[in-house]
Coordinates of C-alpha atoms and ligand atoms in Angstrom, one line a residue:
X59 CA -6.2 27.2 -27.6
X60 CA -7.6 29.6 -30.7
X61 CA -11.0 28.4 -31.9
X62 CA -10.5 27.4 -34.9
X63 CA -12.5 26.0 -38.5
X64 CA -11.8 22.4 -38.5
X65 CA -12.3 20.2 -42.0
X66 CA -15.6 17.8 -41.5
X67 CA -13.8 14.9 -42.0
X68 CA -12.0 14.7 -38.6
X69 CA -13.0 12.9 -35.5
X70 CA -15.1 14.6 -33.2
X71 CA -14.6 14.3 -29.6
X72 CA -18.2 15.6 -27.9
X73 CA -19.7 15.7 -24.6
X74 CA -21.0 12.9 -22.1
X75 CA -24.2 13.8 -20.7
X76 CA -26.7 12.2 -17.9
X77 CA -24.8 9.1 -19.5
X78 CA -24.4 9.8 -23.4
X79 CA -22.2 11.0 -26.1
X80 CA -24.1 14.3 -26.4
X81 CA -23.0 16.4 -29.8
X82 CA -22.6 20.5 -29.4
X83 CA -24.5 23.0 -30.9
X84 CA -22.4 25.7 -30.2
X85 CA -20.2 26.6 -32.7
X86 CA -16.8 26.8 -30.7
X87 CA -14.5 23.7 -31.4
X88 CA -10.6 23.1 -31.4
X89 CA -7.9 21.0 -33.0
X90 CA -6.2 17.8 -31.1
X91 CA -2.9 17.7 -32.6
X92 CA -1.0 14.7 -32.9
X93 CA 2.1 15.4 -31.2
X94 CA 4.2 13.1 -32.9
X95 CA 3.5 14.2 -36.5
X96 CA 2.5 17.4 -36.1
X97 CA -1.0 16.7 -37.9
X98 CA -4.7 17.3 -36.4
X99 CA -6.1 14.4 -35.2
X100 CA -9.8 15.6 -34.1
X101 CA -11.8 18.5 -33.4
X102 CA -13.2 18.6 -30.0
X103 CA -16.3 20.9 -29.4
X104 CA -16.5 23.7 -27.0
X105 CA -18.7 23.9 -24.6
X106 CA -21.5 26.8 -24.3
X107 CA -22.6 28.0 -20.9
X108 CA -26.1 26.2 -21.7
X109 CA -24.0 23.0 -22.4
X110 CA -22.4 23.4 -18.8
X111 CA -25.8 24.0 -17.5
X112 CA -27.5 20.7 -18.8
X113 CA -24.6 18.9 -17.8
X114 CA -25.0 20.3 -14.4
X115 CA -28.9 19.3 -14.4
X116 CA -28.1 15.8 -15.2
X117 CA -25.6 15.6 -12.1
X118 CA -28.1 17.4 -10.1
X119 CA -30.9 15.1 -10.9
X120 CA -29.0 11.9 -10.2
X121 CA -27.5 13.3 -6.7
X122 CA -30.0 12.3 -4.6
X123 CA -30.4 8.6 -6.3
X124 CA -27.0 8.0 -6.0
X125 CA -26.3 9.7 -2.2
X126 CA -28.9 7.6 -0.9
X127 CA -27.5 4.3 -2.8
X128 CA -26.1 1.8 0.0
X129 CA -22.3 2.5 1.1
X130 CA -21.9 -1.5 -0.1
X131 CA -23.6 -1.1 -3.3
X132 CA -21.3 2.1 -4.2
X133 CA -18.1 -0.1 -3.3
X134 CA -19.4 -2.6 -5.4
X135 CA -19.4 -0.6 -8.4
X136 CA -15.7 1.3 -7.8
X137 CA -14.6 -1.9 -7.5
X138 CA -15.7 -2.7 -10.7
X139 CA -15.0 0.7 -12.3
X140 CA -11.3 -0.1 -11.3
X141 CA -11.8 -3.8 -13.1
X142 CA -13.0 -2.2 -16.1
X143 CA -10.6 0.1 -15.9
X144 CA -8.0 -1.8 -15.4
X145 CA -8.7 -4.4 -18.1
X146 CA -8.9 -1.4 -20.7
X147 CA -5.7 0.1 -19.5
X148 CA -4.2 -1.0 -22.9
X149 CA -6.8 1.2 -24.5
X150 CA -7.1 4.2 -22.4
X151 CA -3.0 4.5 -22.7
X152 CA -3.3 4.2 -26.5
X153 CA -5.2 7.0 -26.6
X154 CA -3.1 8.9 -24.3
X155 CA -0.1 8.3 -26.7
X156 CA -1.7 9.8 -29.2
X157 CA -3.4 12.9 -28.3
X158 CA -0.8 13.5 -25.3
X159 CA 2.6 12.0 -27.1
X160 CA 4.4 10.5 -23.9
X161 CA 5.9 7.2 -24.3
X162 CA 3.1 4.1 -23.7
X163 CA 5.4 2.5 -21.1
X164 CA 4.1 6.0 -19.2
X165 CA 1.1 5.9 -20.4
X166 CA 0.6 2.9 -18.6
X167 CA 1.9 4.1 -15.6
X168 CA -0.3 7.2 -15.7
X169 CA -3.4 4.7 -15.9
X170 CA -1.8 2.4 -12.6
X171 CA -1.1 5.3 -10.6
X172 CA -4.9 6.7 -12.1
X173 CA -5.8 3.7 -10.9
X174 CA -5.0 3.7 -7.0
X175 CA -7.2 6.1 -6.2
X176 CA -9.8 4.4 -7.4
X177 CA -8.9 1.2 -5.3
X178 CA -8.7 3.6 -2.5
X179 CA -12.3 5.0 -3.1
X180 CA -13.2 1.0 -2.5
X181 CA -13.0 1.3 0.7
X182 CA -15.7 4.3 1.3
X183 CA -17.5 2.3 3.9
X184 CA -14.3 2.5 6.2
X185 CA -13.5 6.1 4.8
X186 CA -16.9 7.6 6.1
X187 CA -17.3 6.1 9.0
X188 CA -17.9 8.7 11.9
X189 CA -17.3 9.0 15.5
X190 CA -19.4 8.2 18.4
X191 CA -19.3 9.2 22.1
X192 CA -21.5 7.3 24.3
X193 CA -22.8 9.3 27.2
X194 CA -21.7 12.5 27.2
X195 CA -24.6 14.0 29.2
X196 CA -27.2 11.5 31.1
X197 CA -28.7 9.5 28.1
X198 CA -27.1 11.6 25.3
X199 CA -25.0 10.4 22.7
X200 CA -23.3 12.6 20.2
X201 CA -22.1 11.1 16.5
X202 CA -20.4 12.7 13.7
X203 CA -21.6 11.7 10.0
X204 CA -19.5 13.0 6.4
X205 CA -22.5 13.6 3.8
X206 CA -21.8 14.5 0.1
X207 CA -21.6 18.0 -0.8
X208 CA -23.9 17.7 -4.4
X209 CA -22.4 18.1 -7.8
X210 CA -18.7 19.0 -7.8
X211 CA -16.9 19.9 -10.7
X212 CA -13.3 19.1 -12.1
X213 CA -11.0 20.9 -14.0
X214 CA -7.9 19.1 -15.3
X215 CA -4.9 19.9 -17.4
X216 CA -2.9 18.6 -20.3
X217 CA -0.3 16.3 -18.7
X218 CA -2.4 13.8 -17.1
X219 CA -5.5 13.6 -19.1
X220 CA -7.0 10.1 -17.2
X221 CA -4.5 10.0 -13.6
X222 CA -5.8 14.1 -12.6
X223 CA -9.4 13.0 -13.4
X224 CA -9.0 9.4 -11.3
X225 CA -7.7 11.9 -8.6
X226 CA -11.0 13.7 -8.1
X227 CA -13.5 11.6 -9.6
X228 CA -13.1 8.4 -7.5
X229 CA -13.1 9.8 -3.7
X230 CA -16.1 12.5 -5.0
X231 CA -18.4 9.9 -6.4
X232 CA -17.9 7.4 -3.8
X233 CA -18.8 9.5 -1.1
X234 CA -21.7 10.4 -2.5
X235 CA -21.3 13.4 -4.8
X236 CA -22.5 13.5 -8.8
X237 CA -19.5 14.9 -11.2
X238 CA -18.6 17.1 -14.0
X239 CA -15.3 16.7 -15.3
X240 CA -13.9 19.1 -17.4
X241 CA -10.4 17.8 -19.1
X242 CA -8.2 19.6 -21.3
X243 CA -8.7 20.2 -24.6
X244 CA -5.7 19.1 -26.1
X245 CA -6.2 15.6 -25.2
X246 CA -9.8 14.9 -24.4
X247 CA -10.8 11.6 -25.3
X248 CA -9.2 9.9 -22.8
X249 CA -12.0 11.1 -20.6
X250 CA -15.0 9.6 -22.9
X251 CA -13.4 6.2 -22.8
X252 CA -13.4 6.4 -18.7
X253 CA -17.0 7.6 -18.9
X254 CA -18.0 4.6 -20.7
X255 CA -16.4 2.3 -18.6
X256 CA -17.5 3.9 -15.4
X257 CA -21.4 3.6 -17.0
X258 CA -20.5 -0.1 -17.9
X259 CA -19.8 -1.0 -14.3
X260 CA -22.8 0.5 -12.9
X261 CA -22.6 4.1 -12.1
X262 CA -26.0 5.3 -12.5
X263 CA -26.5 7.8 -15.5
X264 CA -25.7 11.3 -14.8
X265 CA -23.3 11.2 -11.8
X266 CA -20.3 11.1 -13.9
X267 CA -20.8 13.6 -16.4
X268 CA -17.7 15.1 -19.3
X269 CA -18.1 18.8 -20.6
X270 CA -15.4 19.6 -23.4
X271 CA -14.5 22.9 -23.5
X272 CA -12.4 26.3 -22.5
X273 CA -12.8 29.2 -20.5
X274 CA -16.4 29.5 -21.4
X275 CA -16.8 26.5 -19.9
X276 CA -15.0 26.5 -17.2
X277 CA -16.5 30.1 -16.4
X278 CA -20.3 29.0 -16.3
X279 CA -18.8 26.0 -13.8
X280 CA -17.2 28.6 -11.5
X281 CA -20.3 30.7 -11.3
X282 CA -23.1 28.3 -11.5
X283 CA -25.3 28.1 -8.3
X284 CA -25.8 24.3 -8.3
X285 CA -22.0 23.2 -8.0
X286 CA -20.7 23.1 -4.6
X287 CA -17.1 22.3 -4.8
X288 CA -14.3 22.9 -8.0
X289 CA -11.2 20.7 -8.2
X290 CA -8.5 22.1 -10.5
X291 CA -4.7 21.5 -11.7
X292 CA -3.2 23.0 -13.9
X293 CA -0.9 26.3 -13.9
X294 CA -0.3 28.9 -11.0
X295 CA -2.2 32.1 -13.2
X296 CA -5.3 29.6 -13.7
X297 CA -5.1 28.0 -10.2
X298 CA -5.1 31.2 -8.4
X299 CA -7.8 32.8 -11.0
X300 CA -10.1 29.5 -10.5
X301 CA -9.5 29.8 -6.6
X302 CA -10.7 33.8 -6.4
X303 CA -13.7 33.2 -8.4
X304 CA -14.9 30.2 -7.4
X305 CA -14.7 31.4 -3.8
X306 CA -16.3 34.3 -4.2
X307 CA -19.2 32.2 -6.0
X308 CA -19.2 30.4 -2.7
X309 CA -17.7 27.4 -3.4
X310 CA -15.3 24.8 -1.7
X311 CA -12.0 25.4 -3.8
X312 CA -9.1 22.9 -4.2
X313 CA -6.9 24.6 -6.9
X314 CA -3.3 22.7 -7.9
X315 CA -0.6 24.9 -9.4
X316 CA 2.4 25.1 -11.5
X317 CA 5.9 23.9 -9.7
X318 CA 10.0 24.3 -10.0
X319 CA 10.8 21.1 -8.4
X320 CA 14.7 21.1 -7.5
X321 CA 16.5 18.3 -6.7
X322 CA 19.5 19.1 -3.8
X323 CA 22.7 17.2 -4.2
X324 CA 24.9 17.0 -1.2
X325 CA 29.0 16.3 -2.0
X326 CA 28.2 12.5 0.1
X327 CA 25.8 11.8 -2.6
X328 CA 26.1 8.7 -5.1
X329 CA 26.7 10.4 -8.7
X330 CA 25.4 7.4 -10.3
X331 CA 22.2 7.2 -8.8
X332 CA 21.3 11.3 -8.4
X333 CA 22.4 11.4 -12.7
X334 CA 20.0 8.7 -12.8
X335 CA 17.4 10.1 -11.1
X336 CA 18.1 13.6 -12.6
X337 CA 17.6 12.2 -15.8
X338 CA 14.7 10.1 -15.3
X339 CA 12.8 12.8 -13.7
X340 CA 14.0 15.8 -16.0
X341 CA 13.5 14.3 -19.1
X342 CA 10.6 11.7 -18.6
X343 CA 7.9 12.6 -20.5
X344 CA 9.3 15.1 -22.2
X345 CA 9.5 17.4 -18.8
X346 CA 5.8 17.8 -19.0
X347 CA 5.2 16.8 -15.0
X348 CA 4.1 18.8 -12.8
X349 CA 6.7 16.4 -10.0
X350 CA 9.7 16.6 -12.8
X351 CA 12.8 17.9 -11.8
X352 CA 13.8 20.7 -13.2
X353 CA 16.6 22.7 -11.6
X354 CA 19.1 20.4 -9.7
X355 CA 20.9 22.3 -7.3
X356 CA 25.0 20.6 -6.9
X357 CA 26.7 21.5 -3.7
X358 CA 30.2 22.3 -3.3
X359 CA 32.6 20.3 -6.1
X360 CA 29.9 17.2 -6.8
X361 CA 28.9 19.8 -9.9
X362 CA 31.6 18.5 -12.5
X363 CA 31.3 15.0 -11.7
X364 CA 27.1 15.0 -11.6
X365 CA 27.0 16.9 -14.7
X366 CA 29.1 14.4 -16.6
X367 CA 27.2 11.6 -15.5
X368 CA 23.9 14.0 -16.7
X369 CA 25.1 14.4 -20.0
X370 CA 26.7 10.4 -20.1
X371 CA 23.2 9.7 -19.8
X372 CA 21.4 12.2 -21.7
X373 CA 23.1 11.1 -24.9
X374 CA 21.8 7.5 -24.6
X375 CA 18.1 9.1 -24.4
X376 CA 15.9 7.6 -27.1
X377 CA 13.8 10.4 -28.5
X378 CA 10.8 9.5 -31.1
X379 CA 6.7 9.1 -31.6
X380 CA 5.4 7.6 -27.9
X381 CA 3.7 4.9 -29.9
X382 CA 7.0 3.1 -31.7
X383 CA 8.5 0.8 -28.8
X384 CA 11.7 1.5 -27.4
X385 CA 11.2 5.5 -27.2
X386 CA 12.0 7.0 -24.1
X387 CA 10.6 10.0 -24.6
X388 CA 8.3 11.9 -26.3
X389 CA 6.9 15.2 -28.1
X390 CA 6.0 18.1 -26.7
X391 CA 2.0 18.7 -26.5
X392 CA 2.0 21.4 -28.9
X393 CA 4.2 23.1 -31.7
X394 CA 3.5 26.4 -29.4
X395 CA 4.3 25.1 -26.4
X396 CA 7.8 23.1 -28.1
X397 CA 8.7 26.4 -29.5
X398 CA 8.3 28.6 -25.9
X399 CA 10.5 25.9 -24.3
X400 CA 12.8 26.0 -27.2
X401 CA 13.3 29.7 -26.4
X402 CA 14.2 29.4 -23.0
X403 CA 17.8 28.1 -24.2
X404 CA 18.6 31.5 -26.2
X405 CA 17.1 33.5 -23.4
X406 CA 19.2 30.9 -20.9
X407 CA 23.0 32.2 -22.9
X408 CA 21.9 35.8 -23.2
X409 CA 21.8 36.2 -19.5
X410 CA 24.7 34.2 -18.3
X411 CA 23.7 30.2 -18.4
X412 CA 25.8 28.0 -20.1
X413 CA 23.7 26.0 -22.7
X414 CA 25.7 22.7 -22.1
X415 CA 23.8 20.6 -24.4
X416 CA 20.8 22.2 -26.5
X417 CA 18.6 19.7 -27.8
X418 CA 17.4 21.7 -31.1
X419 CA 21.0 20.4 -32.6
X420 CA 19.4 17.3 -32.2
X421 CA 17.7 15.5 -35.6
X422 CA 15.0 14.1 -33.9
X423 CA 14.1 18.5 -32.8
X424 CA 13.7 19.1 -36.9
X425 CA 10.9 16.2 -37.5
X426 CA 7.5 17.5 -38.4
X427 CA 6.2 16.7 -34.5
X428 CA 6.5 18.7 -31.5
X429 CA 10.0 17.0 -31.0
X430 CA 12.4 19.0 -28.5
X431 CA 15.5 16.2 -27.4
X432 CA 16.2 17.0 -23.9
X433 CA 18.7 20.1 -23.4
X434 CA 21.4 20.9 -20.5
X435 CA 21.6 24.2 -18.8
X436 CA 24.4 24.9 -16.7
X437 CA 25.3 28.1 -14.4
X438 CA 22.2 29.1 -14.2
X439 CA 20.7 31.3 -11.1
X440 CA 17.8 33.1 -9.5
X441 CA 16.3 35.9 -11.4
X442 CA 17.0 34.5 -15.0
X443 CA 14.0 33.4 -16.5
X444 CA 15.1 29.8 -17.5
X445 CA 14.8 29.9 -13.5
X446 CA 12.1 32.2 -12.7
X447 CA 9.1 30.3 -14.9
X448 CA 8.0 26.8 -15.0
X449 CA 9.4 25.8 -18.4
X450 CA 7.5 22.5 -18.8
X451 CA 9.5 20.9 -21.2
X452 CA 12.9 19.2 -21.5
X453 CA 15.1 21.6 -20.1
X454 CA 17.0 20.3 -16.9
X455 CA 18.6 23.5 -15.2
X456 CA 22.0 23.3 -13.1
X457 CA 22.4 25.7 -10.1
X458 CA 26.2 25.9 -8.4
X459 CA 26.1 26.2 -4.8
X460 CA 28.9 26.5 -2.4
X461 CA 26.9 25.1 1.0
X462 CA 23.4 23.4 1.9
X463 CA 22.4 26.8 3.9
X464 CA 23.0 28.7 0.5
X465 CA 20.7 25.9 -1.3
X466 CA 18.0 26.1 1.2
X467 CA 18.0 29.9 1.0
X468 CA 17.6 29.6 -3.0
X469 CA 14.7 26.5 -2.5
X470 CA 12.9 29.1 0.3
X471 CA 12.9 32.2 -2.0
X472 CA 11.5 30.6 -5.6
X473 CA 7.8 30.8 -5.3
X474 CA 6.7 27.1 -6.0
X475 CA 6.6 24.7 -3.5
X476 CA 5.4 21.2 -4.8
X477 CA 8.1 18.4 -5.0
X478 CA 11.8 18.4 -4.3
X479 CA 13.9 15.9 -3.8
X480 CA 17.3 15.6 -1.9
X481 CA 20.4 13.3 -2.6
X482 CA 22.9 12.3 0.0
X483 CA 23.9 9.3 2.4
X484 CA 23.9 11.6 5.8
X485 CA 20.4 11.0 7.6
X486 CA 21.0 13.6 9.3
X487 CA 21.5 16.1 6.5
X488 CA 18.0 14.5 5.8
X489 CA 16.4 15.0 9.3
X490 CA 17.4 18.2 9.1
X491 CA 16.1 19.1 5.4
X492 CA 12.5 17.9 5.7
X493 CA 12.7 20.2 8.8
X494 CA 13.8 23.2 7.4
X495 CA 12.3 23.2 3.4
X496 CA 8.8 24.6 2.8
X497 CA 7.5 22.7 0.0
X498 CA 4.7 19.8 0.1
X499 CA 6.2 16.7 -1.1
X500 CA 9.7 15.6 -0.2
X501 CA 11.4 12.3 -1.6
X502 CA 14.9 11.3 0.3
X503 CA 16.6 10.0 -2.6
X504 CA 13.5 10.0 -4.5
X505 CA 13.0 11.7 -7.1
X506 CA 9.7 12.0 -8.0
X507 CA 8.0 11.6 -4.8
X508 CA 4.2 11.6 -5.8
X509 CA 2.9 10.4 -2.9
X510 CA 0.6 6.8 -2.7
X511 CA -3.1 7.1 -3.0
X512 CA -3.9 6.5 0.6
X513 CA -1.8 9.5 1.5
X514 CA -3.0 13.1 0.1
X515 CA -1.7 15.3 -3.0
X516 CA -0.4 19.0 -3.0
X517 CA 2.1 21.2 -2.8
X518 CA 2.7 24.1 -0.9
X519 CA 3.0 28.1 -1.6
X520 CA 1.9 29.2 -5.4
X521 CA 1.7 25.3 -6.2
X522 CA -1.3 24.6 -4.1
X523 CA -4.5 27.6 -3.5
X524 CA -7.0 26.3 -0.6
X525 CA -6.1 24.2 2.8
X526 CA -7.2 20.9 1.5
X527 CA -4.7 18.4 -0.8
X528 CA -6.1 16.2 -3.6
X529 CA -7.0 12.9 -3.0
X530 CA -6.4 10.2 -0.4
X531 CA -7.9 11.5 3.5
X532 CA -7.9 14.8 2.7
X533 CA -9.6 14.1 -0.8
X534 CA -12.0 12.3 1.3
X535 CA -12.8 15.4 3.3
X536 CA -12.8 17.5 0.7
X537 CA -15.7 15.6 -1.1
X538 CA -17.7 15.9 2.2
X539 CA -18.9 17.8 5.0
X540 CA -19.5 17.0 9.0
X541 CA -22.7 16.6 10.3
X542 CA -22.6 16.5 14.1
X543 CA -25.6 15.1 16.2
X544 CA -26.6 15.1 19.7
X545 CA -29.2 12.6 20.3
X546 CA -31.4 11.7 23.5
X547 CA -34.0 8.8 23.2
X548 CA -37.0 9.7 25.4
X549 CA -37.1 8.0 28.4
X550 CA -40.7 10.2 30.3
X551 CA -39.4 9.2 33.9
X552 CA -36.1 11.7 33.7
X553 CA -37.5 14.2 31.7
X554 CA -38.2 18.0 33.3
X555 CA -38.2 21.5 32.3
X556 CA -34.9 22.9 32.6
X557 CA -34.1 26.2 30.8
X558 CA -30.3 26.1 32.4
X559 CA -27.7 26.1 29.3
X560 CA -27.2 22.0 28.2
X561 CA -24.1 20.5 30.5
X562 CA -23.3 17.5 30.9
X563 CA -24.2 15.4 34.1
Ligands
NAD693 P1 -3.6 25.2 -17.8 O1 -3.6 26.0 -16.6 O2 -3.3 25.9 -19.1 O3 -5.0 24.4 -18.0 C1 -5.6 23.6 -17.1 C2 -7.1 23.6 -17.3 O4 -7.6 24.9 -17.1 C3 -7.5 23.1 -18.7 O5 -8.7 22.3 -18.5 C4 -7.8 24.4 -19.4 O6 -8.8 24.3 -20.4 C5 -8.3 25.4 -18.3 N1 -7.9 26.8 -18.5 C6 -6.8 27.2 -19.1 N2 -6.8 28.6 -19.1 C7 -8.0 29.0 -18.5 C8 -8.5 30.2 -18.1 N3 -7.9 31.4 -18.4 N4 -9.7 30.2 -17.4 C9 -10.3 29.1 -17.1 N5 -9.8 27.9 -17.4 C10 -8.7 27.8 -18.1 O7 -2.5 24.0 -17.6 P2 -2.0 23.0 -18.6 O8 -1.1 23.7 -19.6 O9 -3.2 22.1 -19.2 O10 -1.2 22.0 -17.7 C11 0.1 22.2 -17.3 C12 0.2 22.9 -16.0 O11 -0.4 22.2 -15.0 C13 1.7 23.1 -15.5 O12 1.8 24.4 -14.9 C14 1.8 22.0 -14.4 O13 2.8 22.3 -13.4 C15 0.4 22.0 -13.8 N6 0.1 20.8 -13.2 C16 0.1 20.8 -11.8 C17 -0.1 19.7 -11.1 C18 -0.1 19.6 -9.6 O14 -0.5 18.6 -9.1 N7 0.2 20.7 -8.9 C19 -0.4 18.5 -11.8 C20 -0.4 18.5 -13.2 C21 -0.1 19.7 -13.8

């Protein structure tokens, strides 16, 4: 985002430091846009590398406090950051509306979904319990304790401004770990809000901390000496760019990239329900998730039928400002980003697609917000760019295929590997496909098959940089390391000088 000169009057969304609203002196800001009118809405500061630093301080200063606070005592207060939480949902999704655009109804559902991870982080006393072997030598035991790792750091994008932060933050502070979160800045305030209600239900100052910002920012995380583990999602250029550098500073990286989820249609499937669930996932909020479908890929002669039904459906889509009820859909998250994905349907024609339905002939596409109805691409294949790039928006793409094996070819060569999904009745065409397909989450006529929270996050390929997923067990190991010790109580009547190499006995 340019820095920009903001007028005084707006809003200003600031930072949240060893627990308060902390104002910037730097003298980097940015506009939030409202999406739906196309006016700003707030200026949100930029953090300077000294900002990140004090931010860090605080985290570092509470760590040991909060590590050494009883397992029961920091279930106590999830639980009641997920009450709080919870009974703001209203609240938190307002503001998600309006910085972000989407629709409340998913706004909502961004907050529940949010949500489960933080009811999962509840149950840290279970989640950390270790092993133990009895006697594996005369009188020796051996145990295996998870300890936090110190202050972590998130990084989040645009699309889920409070569900990517509940990801990390919940399973990091519950195991121990202090926090600094920062969230995009086109919709930052969403993050305040939780940082209120997180201090309200007991986390002690300074383990949840929020630095507003941009590169700068997120440079001085990557580098600085006291963080030992960055979380990021957002695109594949950024993940990859946060994973080399914050590596190479030493740190425990997971870094969530961009995706091209397809959705396979086999001729056996229901029409009905894959246009459904082609529609649902293409065009629900506004194509801006990273699980959306965007390239459906019709076998054999279910293409003509599937397409009708698309388009039968597309035309009933109610397009309009997230906060007026009834919308379906949403604006885009900025007039830059609506007018890239808008170009994608010229550049879709000059290279062969067929632009079946292109949503800029829509009125709703001429209102003064980042409006951009949902559009139909048909024809479309490998190596044009409508298929090549993540378009992020409202642009569903239709790939012809003759057979499944030429499909799976096509799913194994595109870079991205986070979500598909496939439609059919035949279980064993489904047996067979979660075999065979190289990407992280699958759904069986599912389309958007975000796993629950007690299962893990990621995808596979240039969607996903480091071993570890996000959230659930593996969010869970993430946050922590193993300790392993080998322990003998003295007992004077066994003991002997023996300078043999420890076995057991
Ligand atoms: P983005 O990569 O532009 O930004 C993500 C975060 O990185 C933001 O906080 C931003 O301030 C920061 N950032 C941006 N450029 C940077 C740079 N050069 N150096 C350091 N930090 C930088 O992503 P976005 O536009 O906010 O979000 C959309 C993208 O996120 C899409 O590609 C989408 O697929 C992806 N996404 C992936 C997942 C997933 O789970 N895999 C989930 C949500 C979104």
């Amino acid at each position: 985002m340019p820095v920009v000169d903001v007028p005084v009057t707006l809003r200003n969304v600031t930072h949240w430091i060893g627990g308060k609203l902390v104002e910037s002196n730097s003298a980097r800001s940015g506009i939030v846009w409202n999406p739906a009118t196309g006016e700003e809405q707030a200026i949100v500061q930029f953090a300077s590398s000294e900002e990140v630093d004090q931010a860090v301080s605080a985290a570092k200063d509470a760590f040991e406090g909060w590590r050494a606070t009883p397992l029961s005592r920091r279930a106590e207060i999830m639980f009641r950051s997920r009450e709080l939480i919870h009974s703001n949902r209203a609240k938190i999704a307002e503001l998600l509306t309006a910085e972000h655009g989407k629709t409340l109804t998913d706004a909502m559902g961004e907050v529940a979904r949010g949500l489960e991870n933080i009811e999962f982080a509840c149950g840290v006393p279970h989640l950390l319990k270790g092993g133990f072997s009895e006697q594996v030598s005369r009188g020796v035991d051996v145990y295996q304790i998870r300890q936090p790792l110190g202050v972590v750091a998130g990084i989040t994008p645009f699309n889920f401004p409070a569900m990517v932060p509940m990801w990390m933050f919940a399973n990091a502070i519950a195991c121990g770990n202090t926090f600094v979160l920062k969230p995009s800045e086109k919709d930052p305030s969403a993050s305040l809000l939780i940082a209120e209600l997180l201090q309200r239900a007991g986390v002690p100052d300074g383990v949840f901390n929020v630095v507003q910002g941009d590169r700068v920012a997120v440079d001085r995380l990557l580098e600085h000496p006291d963080i030992k583990a960055v979380s990021f999602v957002g695109s594949t250029p950024v993940a990859k760019l946060i994973y080399e550098t914050a590596t190479r500073h030493g740190k425990r990286v997971q870094a969530l990239g961009g995706a091209k989820n397809h959705m396979l249609v086999l001729p056996d499937a229901d029409i009905g329900m894959a246009a459904d669930a082609a529609v649902s996932a293409g065009y629900g909020s506004a194509g801006e998730r990273c699980m959306a479908v965007s390239v459906v890929v019709a076998v054999g002669n279910v293409a003509d039928p599937l397409i009708d039904a698309i388009q039968e459906r597309m035309a009933r889509i109610r397009v309009g400002p997230g906060l007026e009820e009834g919308n379906e859909m949403g604006p885009l998250i900025t007039r830059e980003h609506r007018d890239r994905v808008a170009s994608y349907l010229d550049c879709a024609a000059s290279e062969g697609a067929t632009l079946a339905v292109d949503g800029r002939r829509d009125q709703v596409s001429k209102r003064s917000g980042f409006f951009l109805a949902p559009s139909l691409l048909d024809n479309v294949k490998p190596r044009m760019r409508c298929y090549d790039d993540e378009i992020f928006g409202p642009v569903l793409s239709v790939v012809r295929v003759e057979s499944y094996e030429e499909a799976l070819r096509i799913i194994h060569d595109n870079p991205y590997g986070n979500g598909i999904a496939i439609f059919t009745r035949d279980g064993g065409a489904v047996r067979q496909f979660q075999f065979d397909v190289e990407v992280g989450m699958v759904g069986v006529n599912v389309p958007i098959p975000v796993p629950m929270a007690y299962y893990s996050f990621g995808g596979w390929k240039a969607s996903l940089f480091g071993d570890l997923h996000m959230y659930g067990p593996e969010g869970i190991q993430f946050y922590t390391r193993a300790k392993v010790v080998t322990s003998r109580w003295p007992d004077p009547s066994t003991s002997k000088v023996d300078l043999g190499f420890p076995q057991a006995h």
